[in-house]
Structure formats: C-alpha cells, structure tokens
PDB file of C-alpha atoms in Angstrom:
ATOM      1  CA  MET K 172     -17.342  15.510  12.238  1.00  0.00           C
ATOM      2  CA  LYS K 173     -16.782  11.800  13.138  1.00  0.00           C
ATOM      3  CA  VAL K 174     -13.467  10.677  13.053  1.00  0.00           C
ATOM      4  CA  ALA K 175     -11.272   7.193  13.317  1.00  0.00           C
ATOM      5  CA  ILE K 176      -7.915   7.635  14.837  1.00  0.00           C
ATOM      6  CA  TYR K 177      -5.067   5.612  13.351  1.00  0.00           C
ATOM      7  CA  VAL K 178      -1.771   4.733  15.093  1.00  0.00           C
ATOM      8  CA  ARG K 179       1.024   2.203  13.583  1.00  0.00           C
ATOM      9  CA  VAL K 180       4.339   1.245  15.221  1.00  0.00           C
ATOM     10  CA  SER K 181       6.808  -1.010  13.298  1.00  0.00           C
ATOM     11  CA  THR K 182       8.439  -2.392  16.450  1.00  0.00           C
ATOM     12  CA  ARG K 183       7.839  -3.125  20.052  1.00  0.00           C
ATOM     13  CA  LYS K 184      10.681  -0.660  20.590  1.00  0.00           C
ATOM     14  CA  GLN K 185       8.703   2.156  19.267  1.00  0.00           C
ATOM     15  CA  ASP K 186       6.032   3.963  21.566  1.00  0.00           C
ATOM     16  CA  GLU K 187       2.545   4.613  20.126  1.00  0.00           C
ATOM     17  CA  THR K 188       1.753   6.692  23.145  1.00  0.00           C
ATOM     18  CA  ASN K 189       3.685   9.675  21.092  1.00  0.00           C
ATOM     19  CA  GLN K 190       1.258   9.325  18.365  1.00  0.00           C
ATOM     20  CA  LEU K 191      -2.172   8.902  20.274  1.00  0.00           C
ATOM     21  CA  PRO K 192      -2.113  12.096  22.318  1.00  0.00           C
ATOM     22  CA  ARG K 193      -1.254  14.244  19.679  1.00  0.00           C
ATOM     23  CA  LEU K 194      -4.079  12.909  17.616  1.00  0.00           C
ATOM     24  CA  ARG K 195      -6.565  13.145  20.624  1.00  0.00           C
ATOM     25  CA  GLU K 196      -5.515  16.565  21.146  1.00  0.00           C
ATOM     26  CA  MET K 197      -5.896  17.577  17.512  1.00  0.00           C
ATOM     27  CA  ALA K 198      -9.560  15.887  17.388  1.00  0.00           C
ATOM     28  CA  LYS K 199     -10.371  17.839  20.728  1.00  0.00           C
ATOM     29  CA  ASN K 200      -9.096  21.181  19.364  1.00  0.00           C
ATOM     30  CA  ARG K 201     -10.944  20.760  16.168  1.00  0.00           C
ATOM     31  CA  GLY K 202     -14.235  19.591  17.886  1.00  0.00           C
ATOM     32  CA  PHE K 203     -14.319  16.211  16.294  1.00  0.00           C
ATOM     33  CA  GLU K 204     -16.057  13.202  17.776  1.00  0.00           C
ATOM     34  CA  VAL K 205     -13.708  10.056  18.019  1.00  0.00           C
ATOM     35  CA  TYR K 206     -15.706   7.115  16.831  1.00  0.00           C
ATOM     36  CA  ARG K 207     -13.020   4.693  17.434  1.00  0.00           C
ATOM     37  CA  GLU K 208      -8.728   4.534  17.626  1.00  0.00           C
ATOM     38  CA  TYR K 209      -7.274   1.915  15.529  1.00  0.00           C
ATOM     39  CA  THR K 210      -3.599   0.568  16.401  1.00  0.00           C
ATOM     40  CA  ASP K 211      -1.362  -1.602  14.476  1.00  0.00           C
ATOM     41  CA  GLU K 212       2.329  -3.300  15.465  1.00  0.00           C
ATOM     42  CA  ALA K 213       3.513  -3.880  11.901  1.00  0.00           C
ATOM     43  CA  SER K 214       5.555  -2.583   8.772  1.00  0.00           C
ATOM     44  CA  ALA K 215       3.470  -0.279   6.633  1.00  0.00           C
ATOM     45  CA  LYS K 216       4.087  -2.472   3.776  1.00  0.00           C
ATOM     46  CA  ASP K 217       1.757  -4.939   5.275  1.00  0.00           C
ATOM     47  CA  ALA K 218      -1.720  -4.433   4.025  1.00  0.00           C
ATOM     48  CA  ASN K 219      -3.200  -7.233   6.176  1.00  0.00           C
ATOM     49  CA  ARG K 220      -2.500  -5.403   9.353  1.00  0.00           C
ATOM     50  CA  PRO K 221      -5.456  -6.323  11.547  1.00  0.00           C
ATOM     51  CA  GLY K 222      -6.161  -2.953  12.894  1.00  0.00           C
ATOM     52  CA  TRP K 223      -5.728  -1.197   9.227  1.00  0.00           C
ATOM     53  CA  LYS K 224      -7.970  -3.765   7.843  1.00  0.00           C
ATOM     54  CA  ASP K 225     -10.831  -3.084  10.594  1.00  0.00           C
ATOM     55  CA  LEU K 226     -10.551   0.578   9.894  1.00  0.00           C
ATOM     56  CA  MET K 227     -10.897   0.265   6.054  1.00  0.00           C
ATOM     57  CA  GLN K 228     -14.102  -2.064   6.577  1.00  0.00           C
ATOM     58  CA  ASP K 229     -15.557   0.408   8.745  1.00  0.00           C
ATOM     59  CA  ALA K 230     -14.453   3.209   6.214  1.00  0.00           C
ATOM     60  CA  SER K 231     -16.188   1.532   3.630  1.00  0.00           C
ATOM     61  CA  GLU K 232     -19.362   1.452   5.827  1.00  0.00           C
ATOM     62  CA  HIS K 233     -19.048   5.183   6.343  1.00  0.00           C
ATOM     63  CA  ARG K 234     -18.783   4.794  10.020  1.00  0.00           C
ATOM     64  CA  PHE K 235     -16.952   7.992  10.308  1.00  0.00           C
ATOM     65  CA  ASP K 236     -16.278  11.070   8.182  1.00  0.00           C
ATOM     66  CA  ALA K 237     -12.431  10.978   8.171  1.00  0.00           C
ATOM     67  CA  ILE K 238      -9.280   9.165   9.413  1.00  0.00           C
ATOM     68  CA  LEU K 239      -6.589  11.133  11.469  1.00  0.00           C
ATOM     69  CA  VAL K 240      -3.010   9.950  11.036  1.00  0.00           C
ATOM     70  CA  THR K 241       0.437  11.637  12.297  1.00  0.00           C
ATOM     71  CA  LYS K 242       2.237  11.256   9.268  1.00  0.00           C
ATOM     72  CA  LEU K 243       1.291   9.743   5.759  1.00  0.00           C
ATOM     73  CA  ASP K 244       4.206   6.989   6.335  1.00  0.00           C
ATOM     74  CA  ARG K 245       1.958   5.778   9.043  1.00  0.00           C
ATOM     75  CA  VAL K 246      -0.494   4.580   6.304  1.00  0.00           C
ATOM     76  CA  MET K 247       1.441   3.074   3.808  1.00  0.00           C
ATOM     77  CA  ARG K 248       5.073   3.108   2.708  1.00  0.00           C
ATOM     78  CA  SER K 249       4.855   2.498  -0.716  1.00  0.00           C
ATOM     79  CA  LEU K 250       3.300   5.642  -2.964  1.00  0.00           C
ATOM     80  CA  VAL K 251       1.355   3.089  -5.553  1.00  0.00           C
ATOM     81  CA  GLN K 252      -0.258   1.496  -2.240  1.00  0.00           C
ATOM     82  CA  LEU K 253      -1.289   4.786  -0.908  1.00  0.00           C
ATOM     83  CA  ASN K 254      -2.525   5.866  -4.090  1.00  0.00           C
ATOM     84  CA  ILE K 255      -4.787   2.950  -3.931  1.00  0.00           C
ATOM     85  CA  THR K 256      -6.069   3.601  -0.392  1.00  0.00           C
ATOM     86  CA  MET K 257      -6.718   7.110  -1.503  1.00  0.00           C
ATOM     87  CA  ASP K 258      -8.922   6.152  -4.464  1.00  0.00           C
ATOM     88  CA  ASN K 259     -10.904   3.688  -1.923  1.00  0.00           C
ATOM     89  CA  LEU K 260     -11.543   6.568   0.554  1.00  0.00           C
ATOM     90  CA  LYS K 261     -12.565   8.646  -1.911  1.00  0.00           C
ATOM     91  CA  THR K 262     -15.158   5.893  -2.790  1.00  0.00           C
ATOM     92  CA  TYR K 263     -16.184   5.603   0.559  1.00  0.00           C
ATOM     93  CA  ASN K 264     -16.493   9.515   0.923  1.00  0.00           C
ATOM     94  CA  VAL K 265     -13.885   9.331   4.025  1.00  0.00           C
ATOM     95  CA  LYS K 266     -11.187  11.964   4.235  1.00  0.00           C
ATOM     96  CA  LEU K 267      -7.409  11.471   5.411  1.00  0.00           C
ATOM     97  CA  ILE K 268      -6.358  14.341   7.376  1.00  0.00           C
ATOM     98  CA  CYS K 269      -2.614  14.328   8.345  1.00  0.00           C
ATOM     99  CA  ALA K 270      -1.274  16.188  11.675  1.00  0.00           C
ATOM    100  CA  ASP K 271       1.830  17.248   9.463  1.00  0.00           C
ATOM    101  CA  MET K 272       0.038  17.921   6.284  1.00  0.00           C
ATOM    102  CA  GLY K 273      -3.636  18.506   6.547  1.00  0.00           C
ATOM    103  CA  GLU K 274      -6.308  16.974   4.796  1.00  0.00           C
ATOM    104  CA  ILE K 275      -5.299  14.734   1.785  1.00  0.00           C
ATOM    105  CA  GLY K 276      -7.936  14.583  -0.998  1.00  0.00           C
ATOM    106  CA  PRO K 277      -9.766  15.938  -3.762  1.00  0.00           C
ATOM    107  CA  THR K 278     -11.811  18.539  -1.859  1.00  0.00           C
ATOM    108  CA  THR K 279      -9.310  21.120  -1.161  1.00  0.00           C
ATOM    109  CA  PRO K 280      -6.979  23.229  -3.591  1.00  0.00           C
ATOM    110  CA  MET K 281      -3.981  21.995  -1.744  1.00  0.00           C
ATOM    111  CA  GLY K 282      -5.377  18.334  -1.473  1.00  0.00           C
ATOM    112  CA  LYS K 283      -6.007  18.144  -5.152  1.00  0.00           C
ATOM    113  CA  VAL K 284      -2.472  19.033  -5.671  1.00  0.00           C
ATOM    114  CA  GLN K 285      -0.961  16.361  -3.038  1.00  0.00           C
ATOM    115  CA  MET K 286      -3.429  13.807  -4.794  1.00  0.00           C
ATOM    116  CA  GLN K 287      -1.773  14.750  -8.415  1.00  0.00           C
ATOM    117  CA  ILE K 288       1.806  14.482  -6.638  1.00  0.00           C
ATOM    118  CA  ILE K 289       0.770  11.284  -4.943  1.00  0.00           C
ATOM    119  CA  GLY K 290      -0.587   9.607  -7.932  1.00  0.00           C
ATOM    120  CA  ALA K 291       1.985  10.926 -10.472  1.00  0.00           C
ATOM    121  CA  ILE K 292       4.810   9.551  -8.088  1.00  0.00           C
ATOM    122  CA  ALA K 293       3.307   6.239  -7.622  1.00  0.00           C
ATOM    123  CA  GLU K 294       3.080   5.531 -11.282  1.00  0.00           C
ATOM    124  CA  TRP K 295       6.669   6.446 -11.694  1.00  0.00           C
ATOM    125  CA  GLU K 296       7.492   4.141  -9.040  1.00  0.00           C
ATOM    126  CA  ARG K 297       5.675   1.341 -10.911  1.00  0.00           C
ATOM    127  CA  GLU K 298       6.974   2.076 -14.477  1.00  0.00           C
ATOM    128  CA  ILE K 299      10.655   2.146 -12.839  1.00  0.00           C
ATOM    129  CA  ILE K 300       9.976  -1.430 -11.185  1.00  0.00           C
ATOM    130  CA  VAL K 301       8.872  -2.749 -14.505  1.00  0.00           C
ATOM    131  CA  GLN K 302      11.597  -0.983 -16.563  1.00  0.00           C
ATOM    132  CA  ARG K 303      14.381  -2.397 -14.338  1.00  0.00           C
ATOM    133  CA  THR K 304      12.869  -5.804 -15.006  1.00  0.00           C
ATOM    134  CA  LYS K 305      12.782  -5.750 -18.579  1.00  0.00           C
ATOM    135  CA  GLU K 306      16.388  -4.409 -18.448  1.00  0.00           C
ATOM    136  CA  GLY K 307      17.197  -7.428 -16.271  1.00  0.00           C
ATOM    137  CA  ILE K 308      15.556  -9.918 -18.837  1.00  0.00           C
ATOM    138  CA  GLU K 309      17.494  -8.364 -21.940  1.00  0.00           C
ATOM    139  CA  ALA K 310      20.793  -8.582 -19.744  1.00  0.00           C
ATOM    140  CA  LYS K 311      20.048 -12.105 -19.491  1.00  0.00           C
ATOM    141  CA  ARG K 312      19.474 -12.787 -22.917  1.00  0.00           C
ATOM    142  CA  ALA K 313      22.527 -10.581 -24.156  1.00  0.00           C
ATOM    143  CA  ARG K 314      24.608 -13.081 -21.842  1.00  0.00           C
ATOM    144  CA  GLY K 315      23.336 -15.925 -23.707  1.00  0.00           C
ATOM    145  CA  VAL K 316      21.202 -17.119 -20.683  1.00  0.00           C
ATOM    146  CA  HIS K 317      18.709 -19.597 -22.067  1.00  0.00           C
ATOM    147  CA  LEU K 318      15.175 -18.755 -21.017  1.00  0.00           C
ATOM    148  CA  GLY K 319      13.370 -21.950 -21.332  1.00  0.00           C
ATOM    149  CA  ARG K 320       9.447 -22.438 -22.154  1.00  0.00           C
ATOM    150  CA  LYS K 321       8.384 -25.173 -19.803  1.00  0.00           C
ATOM    151  CA  LYS K 322       9.479 -22.963 -16.500  1.00  0.00           C
ATOM    152  CA  ARG K 323      10.586 -19.712 -18.046  1.00  0.00           C
ATOM    153  CA  ASP K 324      13.604 -18.464 -16.336  1.00  0.00           C
ATOM    154  CA  ASP K 325      12.824 -14.809 -17.404  1.00  0.00           C
ATOM    155  CA  ILE K 326       9.778 -14.717 -15.047  1.00  0.00           C
ATOM    156  CA  PRO K 327      10.585 -12.136 -12.266  1.00  0.00           C
ATOM    157  CA  ILE K 328       9.007 -13.733  -9.072  1.00  0.00           C
ATOM    158  CA  ASP K 329      10.290 -11.136  -6.852  1.00  0.00           C
ATOM    159  CA  THR K 330       9.119  -8.385  -9.039  1.00  0.00           C
ATOM    160  CA  ILE K 331       5.763  -9.865  -9.832  1.00  0.00           C
ATOM    161  CA  ALA K 332       5.288 -10.501  -5.915  1.00  0.00           C
ATOM    162  CA  THR K 333       6.101  -6.507  -5.320  1.00  0.00           C
ATOM    163  CA  LEU K 334       3.842  -5.517  -7.952  1.00  0.00           C
ATOM    164  CA  ARG K 335       1.255  -7.480  -6.614  1.00  0.00           C
ATOM    165  CA  MET K 336       1.758  -6.103  -3.084  1.00  0.00           C
ATOM    166  CA  SER K 337       1.520  -2.570  -4.490  1.00  0.00           C
ATOM    167  CA  GLY K 338      -1.843  -3.217  -5.787  1.00  0.00           C
ATOM    168  CA  SER K 339      -1.164  -4.109  -9.445  1.00  0.00           C
ATOM    169  CA  SER K 340      -3.675  -6.360 -11.018  1.00  0.00           C
ATOM    170  CA  TRP K 341      -2.715 -10.017 -12.763  1.00  0.00           C
ATOM    171  CA  ARG K 342      -3.759  -8.455 -16.058  1.00  0.00           C
ATOM    172  CA  SER K 343      -1.778  -5.329 -15.909  1.00  0.00           C
ATOM    173  CA  ILE K 344       1.387  -7.220 -14.902  1.00  0.00           C
ATOM    174  CA  THR K 345       0.705  -9.417 -17.938  1.00  0.00           C
ATOM    175  CA  LYS K 346       0.737  -6.437 -19.835  1.00  0.00           C
ATOM    176  CA  ASP K 347       3.798  -4.522 -18.653  1.00  0.00           C
ATOM    177  CA  LEU K 348       6.222  -7.424 -18.176  1.00  0.00           C
ATOM    178  CA  LYS K 349       5.008  -8.832 -21.438  1.00  0.00           C
ATOM    179  CA  ILE K 350       4.347 -12.224 -19.777  1.00  0.00           C
ATOM    180  CA  PRO K 351       1.551 -14.460 -21.025  1.00  0.00           C
ATOM    181  CA  LYS K 352      -1.252 -14.671 -18.702  1.00  0.00           C
ATOM    182  CA  THR K 353      -1.203 -18.578 -18.690  1.00  0.00           C
ATOM    183  CA  THR K 354       2.287 -18.698 -18.210  1.00  0.00           C
ATOM    184  CA  LEU K 355       2.193 -16.192 -15.237  1.00  0.00           C
ATOM    185  CA  MET K 356      -0.925 -18.106 -13.954  1.00  0.00           C
ATOM    186  CA  ARG K 357       1.191 -21.193 -13.440  1.00  0.00           C
ATOM    187  CA  ARG K 358       3.686 -19.546 -11.288  1.00  0.00           C
ATOM    188  CA  LYS K 359       0.868 -17.767  -9.362  1.00  0.00           C
ATOM    189  CA  GLU K 360       1.167 -20.192  -6.300  1.00  0.00           C
ATOM    190  CA  GLU K 361       5.121 -19.022  -6.019  1.00  0.00           C
ATOM    191  CA  VAL K 362       4.016 -15.453  -6.099  1.00  0.00           C
ATOM    192  CA  GLU K 363       1.607 -15.569  -3.474  1.00  0.00           C
ATOM    193  CA  ALA K 364       3.834 -17.941  -1.189  1.00  0.00           C
ATOM    194  CA  LEU K 365       6.736 -15.217  -1.627  1.00  0.00           C
ATOM    195  CA  ILE K 366       3.934 -12.357  -0.785  1.00  0.00           C
ATOM    196  CA  ALA K 367       2.959 -14.375   2.485  1.00  0.00           C
ATOM    197  CA  LYS K 368       6.397 -14.847   3.245  1.00  0.00           C
ATOM    198  CA  ARG K 369       7.041 -11.133   2.815  1.00  0.00           C
ATOM    199  CA  SER K 370       4.138 -10.089   4.886  1.00  0.00           C
ATOM    200  CA  GLU K 371       5.057 -12.601   7.841  1.00  0.00           C
ATOM    201  CA  LYS K 372       8.587 -10.976   7.937  1.00  0.00           C
ATOM    202  CA  GLU K 373       7.584  -7.651   7.795  1.00  0.00           C
ATOM    203  CA  VAL K 374       5.263  -8.190  10.700  1.00  0.00           C
ATOM    204  CA  SER K 375       7.787  -9.618  12.730  1.00  0.00           C
ATOM    205  CA  GLU K 376      10.264  -6.738  12.131  1.00  0.00           C
TER     206      GLU K 376
END
C-alpha cells in the first residue's frame, strides 16, 4: 500500500522530528511504500496550511492509498472540519491511519464506530454554536437593544466566521441562524476579512 506521511507542528518551539521517525518506522514495519512526506508549521484550525493543501490535492488525485498521522489533532482541531475531511477522503478512496488509534474510516467495524462518534460530536459542536448565538440574540432583545434593519446588530459576524471556518455553507448558516440570505451577503466581506485575520493569527502562533 502506498501512503503519505503528514506532520504538523504549531510553533517553532515544537519538534517535528518526534513525529517523523515514528511514522517512518510504522510505514516500514507494515510494508508501506511512502509516496511523500508533507509538513506544516501552523495551527490545525488553519485549513489553508500549504502542506495540508498539497496533501489533499494529491489525495483527490489518488496518488496514495492512505495518510499516516500520529494523532487526530495533527489533522484538525475542529470536529466539524474533521468530519468534512473524512467525507472528502471517503470520496477520494483514501484511508486515514492514526498511529494512536489505527485506521479511521468506514471500512472496518471499529472505524465505522469512530466515524459515527466523530460525526455525532461534530453535529453537536455545530448545534451548540448556533444555540448560543440564538440565546445571545434573545438576551439582547430582552434588554431592549434595538436591532436595526439597515445594518442589523444581531448579525453575529464572529459566529458566522466560526461556522464558515468549520465548513458550514452560507445557505445552512442562513437557515440555522434565521438570517435572510440577502442580509447575510451584505456582510460577507466582513466575515471573510475576519476569517483571513484569524488564519493569519493562527499561522503566526
């Protein structure tokens, strides 16, 4: 089986050499052929990591059969984003093998259970974000805060950015937060600017 090795460190203080030897040894012991090693120095929340983008592009072209990582948090911190990643890998017919957990995916009984758990928690995480936003809006209204129409104060830009970064579509956000699509689109640039700012900050951390 041909595999790709993926290593991520958050800061320059962390040492990727602890991950690489372990994954190389794992590949050797199992008789895997290593296609390429991909590395990143960035937060797992940043979906635009150069190494990760190259990895997923090659996965989409099925240049290898599986991805080796030491831990799931090397891939994504957000369970919502991890769930989306797993869906993509399923489409590409590429497995994710974690040194600490084994194969993560729908091809084994344990993998099926793990995927169900990941999906359920990801949905729960997303619902919590939406519910807290709704409660915040209601609290503002209860305090008599005027929610103007021209530039609505109840548009939770921060939460919308979080949802977008975790993979939610504009359509699902309008539905979940009960915000008219035309209203949301007028604030699209603000949301995208906030996402870009967050990504820059996370990469620098």
